Coordinates of C-alpha atoms in Angstrom, one line a residue:
X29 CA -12.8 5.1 21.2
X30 CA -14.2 3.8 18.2
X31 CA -13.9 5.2 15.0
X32 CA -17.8 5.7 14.5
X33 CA -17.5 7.7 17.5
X34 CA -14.9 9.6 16.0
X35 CA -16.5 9.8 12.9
X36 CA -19.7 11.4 15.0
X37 CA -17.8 13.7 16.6
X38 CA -16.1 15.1 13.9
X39 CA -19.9 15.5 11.8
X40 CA -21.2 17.1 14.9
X41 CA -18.5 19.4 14.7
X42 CA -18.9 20.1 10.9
X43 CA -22.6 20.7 11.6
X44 CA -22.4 22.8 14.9
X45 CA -21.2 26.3 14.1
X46 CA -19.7 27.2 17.2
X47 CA -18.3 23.7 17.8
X48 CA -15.3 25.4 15.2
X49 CA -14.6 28.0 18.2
X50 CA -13.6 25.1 20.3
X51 CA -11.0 23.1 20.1
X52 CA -11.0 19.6 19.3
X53 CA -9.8 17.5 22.3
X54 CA -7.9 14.3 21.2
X55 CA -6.1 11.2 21.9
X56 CA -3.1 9.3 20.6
X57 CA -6.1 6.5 19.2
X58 CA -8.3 8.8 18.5
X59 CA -5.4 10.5 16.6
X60 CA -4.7 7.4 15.3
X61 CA -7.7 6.5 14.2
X62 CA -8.3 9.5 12.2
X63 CA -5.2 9.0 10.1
X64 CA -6.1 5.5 9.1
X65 CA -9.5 6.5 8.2
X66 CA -7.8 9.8 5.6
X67 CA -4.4 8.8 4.7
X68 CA -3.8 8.4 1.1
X69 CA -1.7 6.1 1.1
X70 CA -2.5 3.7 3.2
X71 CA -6.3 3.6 1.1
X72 CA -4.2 3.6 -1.8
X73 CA -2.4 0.0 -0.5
X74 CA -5.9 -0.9 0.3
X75 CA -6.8 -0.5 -3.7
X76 CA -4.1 -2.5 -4.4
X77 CA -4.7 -5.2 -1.9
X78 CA -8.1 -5.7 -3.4
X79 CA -6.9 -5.8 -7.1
X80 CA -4.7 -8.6 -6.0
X81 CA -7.5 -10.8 -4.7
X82 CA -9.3 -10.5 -7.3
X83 CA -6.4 -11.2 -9.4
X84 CA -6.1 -14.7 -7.1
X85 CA -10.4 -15.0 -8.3
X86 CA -9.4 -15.0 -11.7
X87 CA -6.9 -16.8 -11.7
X88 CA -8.7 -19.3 -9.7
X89 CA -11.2 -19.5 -13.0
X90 CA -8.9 -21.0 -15.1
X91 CA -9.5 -24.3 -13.5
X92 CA -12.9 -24.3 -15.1
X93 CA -14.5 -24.7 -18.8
X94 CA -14.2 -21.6 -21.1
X95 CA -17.3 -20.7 -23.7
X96 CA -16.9 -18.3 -26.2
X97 CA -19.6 -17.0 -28.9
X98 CA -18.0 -16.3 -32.8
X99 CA -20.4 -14.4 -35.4
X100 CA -19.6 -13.1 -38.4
X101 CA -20.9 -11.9 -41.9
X102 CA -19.2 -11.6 -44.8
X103 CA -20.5 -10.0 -48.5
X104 CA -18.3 -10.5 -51.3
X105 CA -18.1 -8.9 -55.0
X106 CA -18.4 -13.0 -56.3
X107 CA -20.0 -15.8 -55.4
X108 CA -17.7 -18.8 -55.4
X109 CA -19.1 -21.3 -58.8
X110 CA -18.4 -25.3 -59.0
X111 CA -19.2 -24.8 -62.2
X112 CA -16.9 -23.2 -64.9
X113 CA -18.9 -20.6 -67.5
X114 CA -18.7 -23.8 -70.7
X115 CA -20.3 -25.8 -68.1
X116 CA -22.9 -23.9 -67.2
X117 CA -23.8 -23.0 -71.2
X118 CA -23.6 -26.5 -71.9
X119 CA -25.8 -27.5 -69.1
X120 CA -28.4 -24.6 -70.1
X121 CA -28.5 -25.0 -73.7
X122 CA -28.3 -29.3 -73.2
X123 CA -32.0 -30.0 -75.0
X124 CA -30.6 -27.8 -78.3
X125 CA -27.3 -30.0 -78.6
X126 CA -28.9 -33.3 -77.8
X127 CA -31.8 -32.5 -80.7
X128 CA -29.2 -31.7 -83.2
X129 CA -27.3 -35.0 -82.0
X130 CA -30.8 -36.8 -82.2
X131 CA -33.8 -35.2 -83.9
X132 CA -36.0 -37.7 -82.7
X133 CA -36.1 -35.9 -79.0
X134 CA -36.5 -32.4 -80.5
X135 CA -39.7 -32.1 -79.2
X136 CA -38.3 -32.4 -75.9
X137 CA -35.4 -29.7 -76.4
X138 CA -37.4 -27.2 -74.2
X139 CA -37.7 -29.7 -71.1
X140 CA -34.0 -30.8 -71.6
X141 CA -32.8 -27.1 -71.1
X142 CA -35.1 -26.9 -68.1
X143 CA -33.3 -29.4 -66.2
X144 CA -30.2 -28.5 -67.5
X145 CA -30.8 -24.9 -66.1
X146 CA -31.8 -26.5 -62.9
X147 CA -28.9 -28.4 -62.3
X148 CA -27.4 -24.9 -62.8
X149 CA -29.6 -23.3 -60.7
X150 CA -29.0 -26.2 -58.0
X151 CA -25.4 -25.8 -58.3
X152 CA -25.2 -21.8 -57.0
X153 CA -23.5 -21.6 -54.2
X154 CA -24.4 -18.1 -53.4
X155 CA -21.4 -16.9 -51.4
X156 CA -21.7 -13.4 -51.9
X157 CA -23.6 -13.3 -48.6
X158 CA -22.2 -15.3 -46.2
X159 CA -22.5 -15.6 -42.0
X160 CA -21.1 -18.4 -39.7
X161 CA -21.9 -18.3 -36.2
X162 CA -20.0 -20.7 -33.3
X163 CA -20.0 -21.6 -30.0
X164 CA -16.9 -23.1 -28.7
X165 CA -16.1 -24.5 -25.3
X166 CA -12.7 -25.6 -24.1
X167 CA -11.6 -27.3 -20.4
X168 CA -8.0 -27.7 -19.6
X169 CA -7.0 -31.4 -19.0
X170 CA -3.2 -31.2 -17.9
X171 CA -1.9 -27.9 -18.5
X172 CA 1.7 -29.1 -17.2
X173 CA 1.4 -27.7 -14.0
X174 CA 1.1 -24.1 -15.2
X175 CA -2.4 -23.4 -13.6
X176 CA -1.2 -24.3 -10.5
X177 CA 1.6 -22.0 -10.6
X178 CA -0.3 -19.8 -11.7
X179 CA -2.8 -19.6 -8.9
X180 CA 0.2 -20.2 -6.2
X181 CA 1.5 -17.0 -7.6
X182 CA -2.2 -15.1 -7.7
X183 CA -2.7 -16.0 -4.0
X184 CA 1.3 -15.0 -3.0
X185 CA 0.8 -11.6 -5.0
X186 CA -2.2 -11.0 -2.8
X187 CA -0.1 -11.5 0.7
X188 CA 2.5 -9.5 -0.5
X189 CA -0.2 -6.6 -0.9
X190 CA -1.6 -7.5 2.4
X191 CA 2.2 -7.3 3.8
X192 CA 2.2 -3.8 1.8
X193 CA -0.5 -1.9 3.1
X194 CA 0.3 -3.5 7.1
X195 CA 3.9 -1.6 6.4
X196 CA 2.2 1.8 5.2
X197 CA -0.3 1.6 8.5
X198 CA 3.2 0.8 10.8
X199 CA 4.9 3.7 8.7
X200 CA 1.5 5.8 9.8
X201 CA 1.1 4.9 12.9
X202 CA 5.3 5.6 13.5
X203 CA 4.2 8.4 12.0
X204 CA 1.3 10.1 13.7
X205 CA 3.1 9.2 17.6
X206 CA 6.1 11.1 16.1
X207 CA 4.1 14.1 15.7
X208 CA 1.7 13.6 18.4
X209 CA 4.6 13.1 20.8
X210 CA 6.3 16.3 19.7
X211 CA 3.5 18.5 20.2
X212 CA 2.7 17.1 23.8
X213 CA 7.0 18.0 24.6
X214 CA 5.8 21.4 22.9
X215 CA 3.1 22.1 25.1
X216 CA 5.3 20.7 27.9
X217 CA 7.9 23.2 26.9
X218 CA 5.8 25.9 26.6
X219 CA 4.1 25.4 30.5
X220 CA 8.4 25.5 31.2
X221 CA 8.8 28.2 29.7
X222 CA 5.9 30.3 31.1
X223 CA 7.5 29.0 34.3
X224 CA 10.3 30.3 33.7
X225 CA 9.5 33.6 32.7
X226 CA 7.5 33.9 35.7
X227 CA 10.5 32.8 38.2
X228 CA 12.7 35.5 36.2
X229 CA 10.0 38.1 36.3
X230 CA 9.7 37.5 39.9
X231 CA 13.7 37.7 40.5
X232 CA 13.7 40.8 38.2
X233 CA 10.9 42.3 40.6
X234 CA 12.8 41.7 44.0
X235 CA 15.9 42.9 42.2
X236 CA 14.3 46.6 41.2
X237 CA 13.3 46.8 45.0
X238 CA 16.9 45.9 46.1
X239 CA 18.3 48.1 44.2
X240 CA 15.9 50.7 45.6
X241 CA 17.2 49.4 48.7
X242 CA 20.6 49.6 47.9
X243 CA 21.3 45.9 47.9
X244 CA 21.7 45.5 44.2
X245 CA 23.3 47.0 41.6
X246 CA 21.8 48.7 38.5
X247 CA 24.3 45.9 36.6
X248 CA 22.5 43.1 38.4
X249 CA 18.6 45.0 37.1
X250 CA 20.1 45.0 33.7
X251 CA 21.4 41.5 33.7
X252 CA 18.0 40.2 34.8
X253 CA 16.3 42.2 32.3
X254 CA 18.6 40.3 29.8
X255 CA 17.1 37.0 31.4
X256 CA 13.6 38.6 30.9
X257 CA 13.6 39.4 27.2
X258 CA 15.5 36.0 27.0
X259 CA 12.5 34.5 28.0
X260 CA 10.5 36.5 26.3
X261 CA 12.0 35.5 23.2
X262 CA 12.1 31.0 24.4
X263 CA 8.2 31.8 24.9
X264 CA 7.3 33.3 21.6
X265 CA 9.6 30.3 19.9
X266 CA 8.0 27.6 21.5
X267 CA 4.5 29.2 20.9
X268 CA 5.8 29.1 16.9
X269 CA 7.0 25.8 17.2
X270 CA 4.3 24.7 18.8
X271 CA 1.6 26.1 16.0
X272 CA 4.1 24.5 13.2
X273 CA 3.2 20.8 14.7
X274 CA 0.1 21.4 15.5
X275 CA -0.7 22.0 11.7
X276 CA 1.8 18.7 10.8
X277 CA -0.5 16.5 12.8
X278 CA -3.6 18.1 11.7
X279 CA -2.0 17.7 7.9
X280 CA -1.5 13.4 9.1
X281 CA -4.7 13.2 10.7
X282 CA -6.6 14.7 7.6
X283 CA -7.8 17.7 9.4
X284 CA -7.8 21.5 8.2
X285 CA -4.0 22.6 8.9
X286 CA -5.3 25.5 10.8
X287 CA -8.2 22.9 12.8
X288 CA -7.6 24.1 16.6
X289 CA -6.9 21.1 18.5
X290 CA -6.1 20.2 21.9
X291 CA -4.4 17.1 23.1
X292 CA -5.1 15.1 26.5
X293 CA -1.8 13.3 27.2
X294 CA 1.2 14.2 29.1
X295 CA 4.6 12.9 29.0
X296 CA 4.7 9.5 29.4
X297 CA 6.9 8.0 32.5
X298 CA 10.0 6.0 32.4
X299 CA 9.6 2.7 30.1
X300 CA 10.4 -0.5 31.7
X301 CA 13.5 -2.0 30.2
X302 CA 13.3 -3.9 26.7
X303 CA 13.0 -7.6 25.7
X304 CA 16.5 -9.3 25.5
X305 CA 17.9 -8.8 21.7
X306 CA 18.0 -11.8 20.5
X307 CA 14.1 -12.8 21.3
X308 CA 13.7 -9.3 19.6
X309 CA 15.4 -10.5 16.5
X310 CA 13.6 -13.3 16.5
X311 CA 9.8 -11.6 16.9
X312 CA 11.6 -9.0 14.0
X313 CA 12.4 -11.9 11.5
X314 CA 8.8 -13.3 12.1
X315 CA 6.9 -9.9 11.7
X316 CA 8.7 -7.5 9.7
X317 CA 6.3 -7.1 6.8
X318 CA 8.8 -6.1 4.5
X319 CA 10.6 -9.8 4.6
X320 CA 7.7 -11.7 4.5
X321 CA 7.0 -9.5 1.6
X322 CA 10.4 -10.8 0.1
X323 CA 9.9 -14.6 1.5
X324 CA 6.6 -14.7 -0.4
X325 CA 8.4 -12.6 -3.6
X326 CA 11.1 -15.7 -3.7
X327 CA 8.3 -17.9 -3.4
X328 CA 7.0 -16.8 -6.7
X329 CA 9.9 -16.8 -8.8
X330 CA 10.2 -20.2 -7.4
X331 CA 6.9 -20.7 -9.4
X332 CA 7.8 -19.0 -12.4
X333 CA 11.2 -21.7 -12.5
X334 CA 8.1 -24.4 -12.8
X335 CA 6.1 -22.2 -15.6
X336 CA 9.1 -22.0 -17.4
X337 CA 10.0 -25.8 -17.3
X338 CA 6.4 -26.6 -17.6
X339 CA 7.1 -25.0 -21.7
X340 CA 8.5 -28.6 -22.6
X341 CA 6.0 -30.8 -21.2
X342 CA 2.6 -31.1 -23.7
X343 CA -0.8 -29.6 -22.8
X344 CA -4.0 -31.5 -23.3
X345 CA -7.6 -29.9 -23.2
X346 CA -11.3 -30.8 -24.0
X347 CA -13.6 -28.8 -26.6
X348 CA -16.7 -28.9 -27.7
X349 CA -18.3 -26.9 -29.8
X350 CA -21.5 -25.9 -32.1
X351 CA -20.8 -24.4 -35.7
X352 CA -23.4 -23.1 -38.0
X353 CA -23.1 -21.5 -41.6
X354 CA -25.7 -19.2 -43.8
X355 CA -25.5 -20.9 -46.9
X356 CA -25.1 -24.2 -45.7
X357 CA -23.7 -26.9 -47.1
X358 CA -25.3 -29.7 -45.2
X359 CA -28.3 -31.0 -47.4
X360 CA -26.9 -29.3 -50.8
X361 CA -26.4 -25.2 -50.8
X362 CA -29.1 -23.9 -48.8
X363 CA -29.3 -19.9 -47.9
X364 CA -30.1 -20.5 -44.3
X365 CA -28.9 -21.4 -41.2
X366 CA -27.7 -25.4 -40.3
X367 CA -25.0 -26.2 -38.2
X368 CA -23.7 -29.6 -36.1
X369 CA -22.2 -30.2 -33.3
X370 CA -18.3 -31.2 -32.3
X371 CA -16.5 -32.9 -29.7
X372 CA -12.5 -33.7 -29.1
X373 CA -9.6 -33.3 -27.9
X374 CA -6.5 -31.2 -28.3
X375 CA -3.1 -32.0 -27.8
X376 CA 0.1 -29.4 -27.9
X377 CA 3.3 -31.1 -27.6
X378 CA 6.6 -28.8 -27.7
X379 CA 9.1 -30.1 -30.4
X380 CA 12.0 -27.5 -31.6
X381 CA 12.1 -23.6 -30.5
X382 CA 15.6 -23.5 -31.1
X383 CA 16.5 -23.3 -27.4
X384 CA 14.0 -20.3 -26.6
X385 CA 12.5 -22.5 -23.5
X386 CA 16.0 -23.5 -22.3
X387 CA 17.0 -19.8 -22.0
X388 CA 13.3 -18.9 -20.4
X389 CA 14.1 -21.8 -17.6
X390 CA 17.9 -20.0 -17.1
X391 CA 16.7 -16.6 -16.8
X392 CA 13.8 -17.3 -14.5
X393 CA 16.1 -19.5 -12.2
X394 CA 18.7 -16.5 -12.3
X395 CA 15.1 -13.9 -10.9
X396 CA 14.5 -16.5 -8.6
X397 CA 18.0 -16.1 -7.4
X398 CA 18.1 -12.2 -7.4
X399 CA 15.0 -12.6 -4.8
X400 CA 16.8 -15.2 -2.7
X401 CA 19.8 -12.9 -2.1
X402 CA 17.4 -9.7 -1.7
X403 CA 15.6 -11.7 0.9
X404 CA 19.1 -12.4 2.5
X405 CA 20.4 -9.2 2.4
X406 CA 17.0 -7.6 3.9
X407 CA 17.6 -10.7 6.7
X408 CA 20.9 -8.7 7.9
X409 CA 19.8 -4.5 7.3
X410 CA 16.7 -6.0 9.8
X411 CA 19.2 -7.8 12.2
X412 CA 21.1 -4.2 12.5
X413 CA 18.5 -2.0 12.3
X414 CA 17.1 -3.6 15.6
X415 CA 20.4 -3.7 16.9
X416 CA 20.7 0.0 16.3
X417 CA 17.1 0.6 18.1
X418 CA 17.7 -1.7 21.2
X419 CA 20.4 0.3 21.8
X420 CA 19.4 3.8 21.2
X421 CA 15.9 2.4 23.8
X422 CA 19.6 1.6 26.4
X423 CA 20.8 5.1 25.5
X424 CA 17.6 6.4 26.2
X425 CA 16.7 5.0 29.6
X426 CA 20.4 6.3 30.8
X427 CA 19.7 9.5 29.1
X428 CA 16.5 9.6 31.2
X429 CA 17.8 8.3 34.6
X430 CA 20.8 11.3 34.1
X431 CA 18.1 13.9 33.1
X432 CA 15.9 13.0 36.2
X433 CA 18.8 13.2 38.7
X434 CA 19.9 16.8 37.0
X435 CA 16.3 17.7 38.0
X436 CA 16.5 17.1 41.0
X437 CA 19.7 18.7 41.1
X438 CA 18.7 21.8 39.6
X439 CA 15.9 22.3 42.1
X440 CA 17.6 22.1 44.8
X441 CA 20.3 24.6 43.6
X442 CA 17.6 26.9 42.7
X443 CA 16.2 26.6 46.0
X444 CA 19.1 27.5 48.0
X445 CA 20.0 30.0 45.1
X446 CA 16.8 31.6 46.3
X447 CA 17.2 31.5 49.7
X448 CA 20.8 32.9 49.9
X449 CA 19.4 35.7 47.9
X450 CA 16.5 36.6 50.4
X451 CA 19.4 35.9 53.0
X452 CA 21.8 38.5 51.1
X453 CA 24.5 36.0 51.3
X454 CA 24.3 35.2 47.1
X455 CA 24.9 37.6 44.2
X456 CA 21.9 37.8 41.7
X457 CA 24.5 36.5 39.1
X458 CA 24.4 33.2 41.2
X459 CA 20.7 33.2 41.2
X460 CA 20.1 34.1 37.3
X461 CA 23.3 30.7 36.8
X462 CA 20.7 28.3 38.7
X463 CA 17.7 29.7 36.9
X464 CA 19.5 28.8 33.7
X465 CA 20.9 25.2 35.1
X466 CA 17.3 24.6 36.1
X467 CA 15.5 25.7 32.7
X468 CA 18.2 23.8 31.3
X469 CA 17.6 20.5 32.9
X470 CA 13.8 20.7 32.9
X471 CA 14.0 20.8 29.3
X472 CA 16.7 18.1 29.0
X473 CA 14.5 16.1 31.5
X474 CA 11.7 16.5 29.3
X475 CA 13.3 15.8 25.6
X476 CA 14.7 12.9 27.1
X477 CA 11.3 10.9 28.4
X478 CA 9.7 12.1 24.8
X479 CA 13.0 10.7 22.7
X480 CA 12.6 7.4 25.2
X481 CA 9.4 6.6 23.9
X482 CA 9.6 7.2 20.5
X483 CA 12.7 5.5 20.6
X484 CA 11.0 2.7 22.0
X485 CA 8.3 3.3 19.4
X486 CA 10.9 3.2 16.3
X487 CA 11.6 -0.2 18.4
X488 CA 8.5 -1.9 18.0
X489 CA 8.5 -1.1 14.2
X490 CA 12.3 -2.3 13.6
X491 CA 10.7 -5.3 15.3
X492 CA 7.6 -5.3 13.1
X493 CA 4.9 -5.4 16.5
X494 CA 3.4 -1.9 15.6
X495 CA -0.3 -2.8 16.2

């Protein structure tokens, strides 16, 4: 089922009043499916996945031209002069020391100043309100390599998040079977023990009329009413237990805690026997997302070796580049706007830093080997883990065969239990034993063929093949 359909179902639900009388019927996917769709932290890796891609965009950008705007204004208290104050007095007052000098131009003293006072005038700078505005634009050349790193990195950060939210949906999925798998051995358990409780009330019934009869003993009608209340009491626990992970899976599925649901499945049958352990180990070093996490992680601080080493090498870019200045100074001092334009090149070359990059280089190789040996040491924690769970699937399936064969076991001792009973040729005690030995391995048999699977289930994830 797809998750629209789930997605309808569950807004009919919310929008049909009596649809919250019944409950919600559901399957492992659908189940599933749910839990994806609400889980925290698994949207949560999601959020981080995306702010890694769009870390790998931007650093992707860095291959291209950068343009950047600059304006400013600035008002100062003084005006920056060329001339000195003597200067500018001698300049203004020029027409009356040249007519002293030489009476012959005094005529002319008043057009002398006048020029004089223009030159002045001319000469202003007028700096106490001044304004620049720039546009600059810069393109890497050879960056030694570091852009590239850079971008290697970006697009290895944004795997690793990838590799990250796959290992929250395995832990989910791991997860919601856990719990979906223990409430179908509850409901199992509970159809047991009504079972049960019915063979026992029966036994208790036929025991009341033999002792009427004088077959049975008023010891034998109290030990069976011990066996009664006993399963009395297994009922009412499993009825608890059962509530209690019913509200767990509700709680992983995003529902209401107290949302009554139903689920479809029964116990699953015997699993066929694994893959051989070292194709497993294999598939495990291949799909674990957790060591291609690390693979990828050493990857990078492989990078970050080159960044640092990339610190002696020079760095080369183009710019280009408008600048223009209120009051200009490109035809005289004029109070407006003129700019010009401006083209080059710019070199950095590393000299002397007194051995900071020869340090950087040492401490990002010494990272680089920190991930290596994390990578290695995850390696061998994956190899035994999958040991661990190949063999605990081996256990299982023996567990199960043993189980089954007590079943079988059990019901036939129950059945002749019975039958020597009716025949008067078996105590009750006998009787309430195979009871017991048959409750006993019913339950066993089921626990058994639940712990298979999810033991086959914890499998799959040591191995990394949770889809």
């Amino acid at each position: 089922m797809t998750r629209k359909l789930i997605t309808a179902i569950l807004m009919l639900a919310i929008s049909t009043p009596w649809a919250w009388s019944q409950p919600l019927q559901l399957s492992l996917d659908e189940c599933r499916a749910l839990a994806v769709k609400n889980n925290k932290n698994l949207k949560s890796a999601d959020a981080e996945y995306q702010a890694a891609y769009y870390e790998r965009k931007a650093a992707f950008t860095k291959y291209f031209p950068r343009i950047s705007a600059t304006g400013t204004y600035m008002k100062a208290e003084k005006e920056i002069s060329l001339l000195n104050n003597n200067q500018k007095n001698a300049l203004e007052n020029a027409g009356g020391a040249l007519s002293s000098a030489f009476p012959q131009i005094q005529p002319f003293e008043a057009q002398i100043n006048a020029v004089g006072q223009g030159l002045v005038d001319a000469l202003r700078t007028d700096t106490r309100n001044m304004s620049a505005v720039g546009v600059m634009l810069t393109q890497p050349i050879y960056m030694s390599g570091k852009i590239r790193a850079y971008n290697r990195i970006a697009a290895n950060a944004q795997e690793i998040a990838r590799y990250s939210r796959d290992k929250e949906y395995q832990d989910l999925i791991v997860e919601v079977d856990e719990a979906y798998w223990r409430v179908i051995e509850l409901q199992t358990k509970k159809r047991l023990a009504e079972s049960y409780y019915s063979l026992v009330d029966t036994l208790h019934s036929n025991v009341e009329k033999m002792c009427v009869e004088g077959f049975a003993t008023k010891a034998d009608e109290l030990s069976v009413r011990v066996k009664l209340n006993e399963a009395q009491v297994t009922l009412i626990q499993v009825d608890n237990g059962l509530a209690i992970s019913k509200m767990l899976l509700c709680q992983i599925c995003g529902l209401d805690i107290d949302h009554e649901i139903s689920l479809s499945d029964e116990i699953p049958q015997l699993l066929d026997t694994h893959q051989n352990i070292t194709d497993e180990i294999a598939t495990a070093l291949n799909c674990r997302p957790e060591l291609q996490s690390l693979t990828l992680a050493t990857k990078i601080y492989d990078d970050k070796v080159k960044i640092a080493r990339s610190e002696f090498l020079p760095t080369f870019a183009f710019t280009g580049g408008y600048l223009a200045t209120s009051p200009s100074v490109f035809n005289g001092f004029e109070k407006k706007f003129n700019g010009m334009w401006t083209i080059g090149v710019v070199a950095n070359i590393p000299l002397v830093t007194s051995g900071e990059r020869f340090y950087k280089v040492k401490a990002a190789k010494a990272q680089a080997l920190h991930s290596l040996l994390q990578h290695e040491e995850a390696v061998e924690k994956v190899e035994l883990q999958v040991h661990q769970n190949h063999r605990k699937v081996s256990e299982a399936i023996e567990r199960v065969n043993k189980a089954h064969t007590s079943e079988l076991q059990a019901d036939e001792n129950l059945r002749y239990a019975e039958l020597g009973l009716s025949e008067g040729v078996i105590p009750v005690s006998n009787v309430i034993e195979a009871q017991t030995a048959w409750l006993v391995a019913r339950t066993e048999g089921i626990s058994s063929r639940i712990d298979l699977h999810l033991a086959k289930v914890y499998l799959n994830k040591s191995i990394g093949i949770i889809q």
